[in-house]
Coordinates of C-alpha atoms and ligand atoms in Angstrom, one line a residue:
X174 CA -7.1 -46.5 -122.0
X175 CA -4.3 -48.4 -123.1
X176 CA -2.5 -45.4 -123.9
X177 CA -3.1 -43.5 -120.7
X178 CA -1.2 -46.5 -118.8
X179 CA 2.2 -45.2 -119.9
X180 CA 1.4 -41.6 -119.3
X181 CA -0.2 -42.6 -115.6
X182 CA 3.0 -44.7 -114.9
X183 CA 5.5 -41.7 -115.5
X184 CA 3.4 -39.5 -113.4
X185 CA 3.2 -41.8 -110.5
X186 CA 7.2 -42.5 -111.2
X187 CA 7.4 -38.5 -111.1
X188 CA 5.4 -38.1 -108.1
X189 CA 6.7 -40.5 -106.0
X190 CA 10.5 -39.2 -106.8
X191 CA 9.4 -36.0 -105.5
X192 CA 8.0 -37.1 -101.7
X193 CA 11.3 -38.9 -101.3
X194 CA 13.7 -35.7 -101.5
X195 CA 12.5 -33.4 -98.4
X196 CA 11.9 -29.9 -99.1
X197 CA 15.3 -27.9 -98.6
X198 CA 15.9 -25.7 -95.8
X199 CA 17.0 -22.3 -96.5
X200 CA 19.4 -20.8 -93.8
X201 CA 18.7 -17.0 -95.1
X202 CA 16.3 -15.3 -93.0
X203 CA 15.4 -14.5 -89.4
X204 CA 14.6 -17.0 -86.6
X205 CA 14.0 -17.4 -83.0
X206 CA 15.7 -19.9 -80.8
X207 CA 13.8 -21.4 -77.3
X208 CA 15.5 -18.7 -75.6
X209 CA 13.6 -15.9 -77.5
X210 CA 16.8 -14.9 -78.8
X211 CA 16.4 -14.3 -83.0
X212 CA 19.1 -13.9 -85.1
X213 CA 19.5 -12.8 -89.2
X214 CA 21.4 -14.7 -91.6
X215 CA 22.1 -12.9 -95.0
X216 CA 21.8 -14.6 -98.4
X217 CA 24.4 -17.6 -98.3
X218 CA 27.1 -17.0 -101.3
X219 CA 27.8 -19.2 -104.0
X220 CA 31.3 -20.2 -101.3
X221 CA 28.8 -21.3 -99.0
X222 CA 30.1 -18.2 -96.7
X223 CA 27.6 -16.9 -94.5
X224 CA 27.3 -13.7 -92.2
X225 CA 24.3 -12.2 -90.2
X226 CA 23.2 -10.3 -86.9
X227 CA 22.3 -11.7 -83.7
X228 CA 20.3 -10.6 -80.9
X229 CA 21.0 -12.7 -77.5
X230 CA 18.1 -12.4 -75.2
X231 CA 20.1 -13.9 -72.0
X232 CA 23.8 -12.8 -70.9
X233 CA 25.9 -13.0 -68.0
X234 CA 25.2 -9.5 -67.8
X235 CA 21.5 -9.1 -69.4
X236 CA 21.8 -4.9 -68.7
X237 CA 24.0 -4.2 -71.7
X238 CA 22.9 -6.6 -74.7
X239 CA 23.4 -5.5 -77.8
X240 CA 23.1 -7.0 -81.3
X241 CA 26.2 -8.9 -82.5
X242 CA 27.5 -9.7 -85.7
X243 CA 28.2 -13.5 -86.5
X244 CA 30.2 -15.5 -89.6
X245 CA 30.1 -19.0 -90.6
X246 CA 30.0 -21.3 -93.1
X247 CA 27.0 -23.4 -94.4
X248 CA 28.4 -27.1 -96.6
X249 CA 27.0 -26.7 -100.1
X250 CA 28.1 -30.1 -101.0
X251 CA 25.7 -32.4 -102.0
X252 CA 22.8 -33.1 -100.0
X253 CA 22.5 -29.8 -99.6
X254 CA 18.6 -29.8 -99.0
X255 CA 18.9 -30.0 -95.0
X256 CA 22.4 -29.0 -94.6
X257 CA 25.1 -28.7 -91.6
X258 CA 26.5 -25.1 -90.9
X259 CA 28.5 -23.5 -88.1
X260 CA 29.3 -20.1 -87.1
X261 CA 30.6 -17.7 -84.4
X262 CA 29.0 -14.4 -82.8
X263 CA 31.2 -12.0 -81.6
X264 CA 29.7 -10.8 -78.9
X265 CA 29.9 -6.7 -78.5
X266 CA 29.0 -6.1 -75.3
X267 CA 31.2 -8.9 -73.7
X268 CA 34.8 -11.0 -73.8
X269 CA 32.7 -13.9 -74.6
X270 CA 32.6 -16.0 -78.1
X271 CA 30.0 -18.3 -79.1
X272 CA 30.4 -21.0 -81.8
X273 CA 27.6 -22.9 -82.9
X274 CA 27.3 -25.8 -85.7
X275 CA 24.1 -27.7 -86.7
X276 CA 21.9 -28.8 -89.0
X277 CA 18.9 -26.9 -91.0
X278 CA 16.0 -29.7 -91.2
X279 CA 12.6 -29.7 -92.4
X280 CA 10.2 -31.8 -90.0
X281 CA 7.0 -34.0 -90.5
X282 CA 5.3 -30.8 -90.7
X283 CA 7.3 -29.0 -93.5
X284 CA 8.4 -26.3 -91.0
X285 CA 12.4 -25.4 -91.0
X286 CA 14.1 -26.0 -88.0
X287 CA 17.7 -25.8 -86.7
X288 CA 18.9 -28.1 -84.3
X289 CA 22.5 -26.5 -82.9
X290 CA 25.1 -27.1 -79.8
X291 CA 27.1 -24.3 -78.9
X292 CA 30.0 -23.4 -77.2
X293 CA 30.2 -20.3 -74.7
X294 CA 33.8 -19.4 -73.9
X295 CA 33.9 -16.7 -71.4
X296 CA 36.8 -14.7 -70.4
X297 CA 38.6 -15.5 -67.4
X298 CA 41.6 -14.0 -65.6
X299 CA 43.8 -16.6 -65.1
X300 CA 44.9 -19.8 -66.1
X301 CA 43.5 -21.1 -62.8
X302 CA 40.1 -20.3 -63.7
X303 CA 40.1 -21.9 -67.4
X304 CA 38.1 -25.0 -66.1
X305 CA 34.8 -22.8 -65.7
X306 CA 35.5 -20.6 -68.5
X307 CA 33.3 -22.8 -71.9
X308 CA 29.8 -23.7 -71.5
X309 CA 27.9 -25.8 -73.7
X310 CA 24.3 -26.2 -74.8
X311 CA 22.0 -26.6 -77.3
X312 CA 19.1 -24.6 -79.1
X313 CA 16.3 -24.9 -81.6
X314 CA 15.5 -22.6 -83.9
X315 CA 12.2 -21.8 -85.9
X316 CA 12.0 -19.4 -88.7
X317 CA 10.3 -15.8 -88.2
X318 CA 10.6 -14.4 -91.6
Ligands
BTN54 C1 27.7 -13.2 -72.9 O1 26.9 -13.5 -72.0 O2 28.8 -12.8 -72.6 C2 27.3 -13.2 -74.3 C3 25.9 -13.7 -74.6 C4 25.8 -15.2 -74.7 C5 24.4 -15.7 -75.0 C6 24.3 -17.2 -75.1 S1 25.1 -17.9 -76.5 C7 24.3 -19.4 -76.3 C8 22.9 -19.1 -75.8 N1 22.0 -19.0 -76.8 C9 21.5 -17.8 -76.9 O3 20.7 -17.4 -77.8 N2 22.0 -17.0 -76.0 C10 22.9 -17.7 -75.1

């Protein structure tokens, strides 16, 4: 018994450790944002560069979507278990850019989630018209695969 007190004290030491760091969010993989849109982001390399495919499911013009390619950049410095990224999609089908940054969390359930903002800039004629030209919003993402 007396010996077990050591052993039961490391454990517990051990244990305890563990619940404090949350469990890390992996950007790589496919997810789907409260828009239904979902996007694919490729394994993350050892720069922290990252590249995927998204597939909008609202436009100005929702007739000719088509899946876009995106680039970014995820922070690998430390803590990297729920960490920020951004990155643009060049849209296609359209004169538009979006950029978004964010952060990959897990929640009090253990499920991934990233929270972003975005910017929309759409193309406009003329100078005139440059006040209406970015919109700005936010979306969550949950993982699909
Ligand atoms: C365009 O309309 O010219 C391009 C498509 C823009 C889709 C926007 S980007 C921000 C928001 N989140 C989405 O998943 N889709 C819209």
């Amino acid at each position: 018994m007396v010996q077990a007190t050591p052993l039961l004290l490391v454990l517990s030491l051990a244990l305890g450790a563990h619940s404090l760091s949350p469990r890390k969010c992996n950007l790589t993989g496919t997810w789907k944002n409260d828009l239904g849109s979902n996007m694919t982001i490729l394994p993350v390399d050892e720069k922290g560069n990252l590249a995927g495919l998204y597939n909008t499911s609202v436009a100005d013009n929702s007739s000719k979507i088509h899946q876009s390619p995106l680039l970014g950049f995820q922070k690998l410095t430390n803590p990297i278990h729920q960490p920020t990224f951004g990155f643009t999609v060049n849209w296609t089908f359209s004169d538009s850019i979006t950029v978004f940054t964010g952060q990959c969390f897990v929640d009090k359930h253990g499920k991934e989630v990233l929270k972003t903002t975005w910017l929309l800039r759409l193309h406009v004629n003329n100078i005139e018209d440059d006040w209406k030209a970015t919109r700005i919003g936010t979306n969550v993402f949950t993982r699909l695969k």
